[in-house]
Short mmCIF file of C-alpha atoms in Angstrom, two decimals:
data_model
loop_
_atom_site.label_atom_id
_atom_site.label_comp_id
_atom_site.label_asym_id
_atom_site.label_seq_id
_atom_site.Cartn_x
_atom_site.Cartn_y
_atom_site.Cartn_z
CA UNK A 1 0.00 0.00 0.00
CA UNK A 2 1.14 3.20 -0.78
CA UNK A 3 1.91 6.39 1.66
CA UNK A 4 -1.13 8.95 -0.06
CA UNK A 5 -0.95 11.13 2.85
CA UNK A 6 3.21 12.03 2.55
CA UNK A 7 4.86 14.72 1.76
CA UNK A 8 4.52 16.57 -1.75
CA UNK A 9 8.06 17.69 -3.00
CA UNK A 10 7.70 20.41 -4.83
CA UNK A 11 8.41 20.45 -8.63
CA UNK A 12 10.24 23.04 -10.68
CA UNK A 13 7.03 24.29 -13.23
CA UNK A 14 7.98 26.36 -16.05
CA UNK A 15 4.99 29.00 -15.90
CA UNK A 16 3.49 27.85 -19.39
CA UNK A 17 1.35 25.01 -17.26
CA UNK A 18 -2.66 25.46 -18.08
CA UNK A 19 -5.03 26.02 -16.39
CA UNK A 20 -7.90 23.36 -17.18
CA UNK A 21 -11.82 21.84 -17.19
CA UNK A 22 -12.56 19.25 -19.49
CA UNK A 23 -9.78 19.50 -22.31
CA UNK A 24 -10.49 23.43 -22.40
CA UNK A 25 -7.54 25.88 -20.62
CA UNK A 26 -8.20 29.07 -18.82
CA UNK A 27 -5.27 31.00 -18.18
CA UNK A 28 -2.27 29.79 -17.03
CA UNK A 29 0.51 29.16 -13.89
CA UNK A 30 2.48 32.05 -15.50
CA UNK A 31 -0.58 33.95 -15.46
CA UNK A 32 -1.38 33.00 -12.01
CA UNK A 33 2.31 34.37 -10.89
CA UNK A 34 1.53 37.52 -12.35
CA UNK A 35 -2.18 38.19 -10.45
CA UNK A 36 -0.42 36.60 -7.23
CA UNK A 37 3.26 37.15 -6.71
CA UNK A 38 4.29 40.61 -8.59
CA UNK A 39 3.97 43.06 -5.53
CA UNK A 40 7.28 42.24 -4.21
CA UNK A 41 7.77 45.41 -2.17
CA UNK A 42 5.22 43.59 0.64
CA UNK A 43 6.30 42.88 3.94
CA UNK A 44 4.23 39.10 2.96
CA UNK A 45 6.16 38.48 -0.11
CA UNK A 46 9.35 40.62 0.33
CA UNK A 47 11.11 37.94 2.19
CA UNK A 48 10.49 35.00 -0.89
CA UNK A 49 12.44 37.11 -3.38
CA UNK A 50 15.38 38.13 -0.43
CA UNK A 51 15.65 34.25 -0.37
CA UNK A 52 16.00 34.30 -3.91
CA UNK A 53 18.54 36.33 -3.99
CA UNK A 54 20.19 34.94 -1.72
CA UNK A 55 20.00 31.27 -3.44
CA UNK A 56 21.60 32.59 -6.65
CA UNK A 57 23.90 33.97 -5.24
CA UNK A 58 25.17 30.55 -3.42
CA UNK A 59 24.26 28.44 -6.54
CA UNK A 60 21.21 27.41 -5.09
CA UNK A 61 18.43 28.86 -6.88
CA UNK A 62 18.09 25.29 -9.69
CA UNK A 63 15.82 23.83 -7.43
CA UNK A 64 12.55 24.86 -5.44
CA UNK A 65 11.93 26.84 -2.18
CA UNK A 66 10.24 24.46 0.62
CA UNK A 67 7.55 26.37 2.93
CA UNK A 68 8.21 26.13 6.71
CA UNK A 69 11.83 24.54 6.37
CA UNK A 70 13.61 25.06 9.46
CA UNK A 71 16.66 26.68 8.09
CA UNK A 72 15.91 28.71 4.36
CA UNK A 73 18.68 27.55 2.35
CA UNK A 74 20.33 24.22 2.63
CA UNK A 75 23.88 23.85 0.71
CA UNK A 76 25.60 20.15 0.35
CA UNK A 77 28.44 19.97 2.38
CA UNK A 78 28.09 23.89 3.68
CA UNK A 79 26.70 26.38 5.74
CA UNK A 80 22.63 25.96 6.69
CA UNK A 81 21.24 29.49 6.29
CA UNK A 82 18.61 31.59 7.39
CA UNK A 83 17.54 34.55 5.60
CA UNK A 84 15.75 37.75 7.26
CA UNK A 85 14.31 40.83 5.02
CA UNK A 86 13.42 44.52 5.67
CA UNK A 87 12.87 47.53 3.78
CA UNK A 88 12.32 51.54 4.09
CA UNK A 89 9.60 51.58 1.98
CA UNK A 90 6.32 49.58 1.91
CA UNK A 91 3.52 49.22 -0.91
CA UNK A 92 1.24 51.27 1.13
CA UNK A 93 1.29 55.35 1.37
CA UNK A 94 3.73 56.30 4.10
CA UNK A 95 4.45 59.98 6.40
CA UNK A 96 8.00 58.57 7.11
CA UNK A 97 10.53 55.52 6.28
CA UNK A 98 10.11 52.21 8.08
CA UNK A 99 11.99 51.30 10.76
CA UNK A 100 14.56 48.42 9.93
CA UNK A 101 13.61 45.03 12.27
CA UNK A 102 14.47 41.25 11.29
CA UNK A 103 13.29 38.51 13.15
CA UNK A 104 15.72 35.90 15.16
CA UNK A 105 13.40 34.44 17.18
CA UNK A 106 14.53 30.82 18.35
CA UNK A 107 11.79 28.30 17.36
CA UNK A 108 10.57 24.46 16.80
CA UNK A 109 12.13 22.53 13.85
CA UNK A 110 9.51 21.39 11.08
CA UNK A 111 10.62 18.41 8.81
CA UNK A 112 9.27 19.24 5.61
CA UNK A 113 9.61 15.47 4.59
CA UNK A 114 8.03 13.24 8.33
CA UNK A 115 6.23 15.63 9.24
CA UNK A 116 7.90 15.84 12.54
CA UNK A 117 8.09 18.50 15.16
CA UNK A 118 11.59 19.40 16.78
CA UNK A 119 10.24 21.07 19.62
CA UNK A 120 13.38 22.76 20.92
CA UNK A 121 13.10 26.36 20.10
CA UNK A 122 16.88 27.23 18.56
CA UNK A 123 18.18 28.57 15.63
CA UNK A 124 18.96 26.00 13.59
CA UNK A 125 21.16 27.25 10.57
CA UNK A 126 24.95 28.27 10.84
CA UNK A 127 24.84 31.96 9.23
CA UNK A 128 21.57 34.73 9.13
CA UNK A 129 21.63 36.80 5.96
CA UNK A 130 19.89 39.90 6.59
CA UNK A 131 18.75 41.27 3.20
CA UNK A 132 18.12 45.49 3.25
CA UNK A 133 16.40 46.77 0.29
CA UNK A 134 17.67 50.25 1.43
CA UNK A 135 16.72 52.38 -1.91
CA UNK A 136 14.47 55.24 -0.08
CA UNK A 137 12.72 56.55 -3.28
CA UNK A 138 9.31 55.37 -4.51
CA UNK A 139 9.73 56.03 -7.45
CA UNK A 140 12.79 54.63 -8.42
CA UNK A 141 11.64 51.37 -6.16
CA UNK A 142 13.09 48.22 -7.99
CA UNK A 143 13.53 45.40 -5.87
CA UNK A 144 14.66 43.19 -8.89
CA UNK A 145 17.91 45.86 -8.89
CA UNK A 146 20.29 44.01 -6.95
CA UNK A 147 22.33 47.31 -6.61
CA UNK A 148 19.11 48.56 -4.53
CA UNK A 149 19.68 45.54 -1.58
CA UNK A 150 22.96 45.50 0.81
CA UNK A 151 23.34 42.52 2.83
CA UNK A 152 24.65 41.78 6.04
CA UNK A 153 26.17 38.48 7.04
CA UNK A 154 26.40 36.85 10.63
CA UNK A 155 27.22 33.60 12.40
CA UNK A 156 24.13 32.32 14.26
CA UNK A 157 26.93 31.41 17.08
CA UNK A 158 27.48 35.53 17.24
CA UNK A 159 23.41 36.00 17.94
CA UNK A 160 23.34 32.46 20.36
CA UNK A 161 26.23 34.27 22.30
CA UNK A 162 25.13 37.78 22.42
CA UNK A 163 21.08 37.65 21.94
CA UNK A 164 20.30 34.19 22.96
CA UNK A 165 16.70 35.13 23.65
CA UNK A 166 15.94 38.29 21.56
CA UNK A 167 12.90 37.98 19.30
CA UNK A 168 13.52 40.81 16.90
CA UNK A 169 16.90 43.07 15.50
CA UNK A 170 17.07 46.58 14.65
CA UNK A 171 19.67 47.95 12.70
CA UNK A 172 21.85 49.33 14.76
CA UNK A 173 21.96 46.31 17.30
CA UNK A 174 22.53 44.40 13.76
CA UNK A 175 25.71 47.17 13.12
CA UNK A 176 26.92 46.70 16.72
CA UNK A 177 26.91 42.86 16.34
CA UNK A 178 30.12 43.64 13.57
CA UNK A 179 28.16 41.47 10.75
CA UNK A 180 30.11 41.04 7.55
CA UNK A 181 28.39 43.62 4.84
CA UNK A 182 28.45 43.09 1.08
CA UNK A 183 26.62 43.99 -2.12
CA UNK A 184 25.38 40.63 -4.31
CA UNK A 185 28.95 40.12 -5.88
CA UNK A 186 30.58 39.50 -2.42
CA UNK A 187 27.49 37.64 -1.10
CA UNK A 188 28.51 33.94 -1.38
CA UNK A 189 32.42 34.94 -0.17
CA UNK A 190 30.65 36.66 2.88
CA UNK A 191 28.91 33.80 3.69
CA UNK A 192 30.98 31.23 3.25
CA UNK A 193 33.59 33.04 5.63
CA UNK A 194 30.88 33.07 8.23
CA UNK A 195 30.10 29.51 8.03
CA UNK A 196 33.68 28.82 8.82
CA UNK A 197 33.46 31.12 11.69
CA UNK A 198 30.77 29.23 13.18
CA UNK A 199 32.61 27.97 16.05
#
């Protein structure tokens, strides 16, 4: 007998998948993307594109995102990273800039693939990657220019040691923290020299 209730890996679609009823298609995936997924200056979605990003920049982006993973990015034989997003501006109308936050809460372990609960709240990857889209103009707002994002890089063992309980990050804690900053070209180097200052 077969499992029918285990897990669903996801599979890489191309966007030119129909939509369908009874041999007759109505719109399509790419179509769907478009309606759904193109306001990517939204706190909701924001943080899918960071980890985007963030994947092609460690050679990671040929496969697909998993939903709920306990760390973001996994890389074969390297670092386990998380990766944390914030931005000045927002979609909606604004008097004043947004205050810069990430979240490095601890939490419970999720096994995309059992099932299974870890319930020990941790952090669970070896390097954070705080993505800033820091551009400041609306107009100009392009979060697909990668010239627009800076990152900052940091050894989970650096936020265990100093903010072992801490929930959220501003900025300036980030800055005082001494995280390793880079623009996209430097992003794999910067990470890969904080995986191997893990401890």
């Amino acid at each position: 007998m077969t499992d029918t209730l285990g897990a669903i890996p996801p599979r890489r679609r191309t966007g030119e998948e129909p939509l369908h009823l009874d041999g007759a298609t109505h719109g399509s995936l790419r179509g769907f993307w478009e309606w759904a997924y193109s306001g990517l200056v939204g706190n909701t979605l924001r943080g899918v594109p960071a980890e985007y990003i963030v994947a092609l920049a460690l050679g990671r982006a040929d496969g697909t995102r998993v939903d709920f993973d306990s760390v973001d990015i996994r890389m074969p034989d390297g670092p386990q990273v998380e990766v944390k997003s914030a931005a000045y501006l927002q979609e909606w109308s604004q008097s004043k800039p947004s205050a810069i936050s990430f979240s490095i809460a601890p939490a419970e372990g999720w096994n995309a693939v059992t099932g299974e609960v870890d319930p020990a709240r941790m952090r669970r990857a070896d390097v954070y990657v705080f993505c800033l889209l820091r551009h400041q103009d609306k107009g100009t707002l392009d979060p697909l220019d990668l010239t627009q994002w800076t990152f900052y890089v940091l050894p989970t063992r650096v936020l265990d040691e100093h903010r072992p309980e801490q929930r959220t990050l501003t900025l300036s804690s980030l800055l005082a923290l001494d995280p390793r900053r880079t623009d996209f070209p430097g992003l794999r180097t910067a990470v890969l020299h904080g995986a191997e200052h893990r401890g």
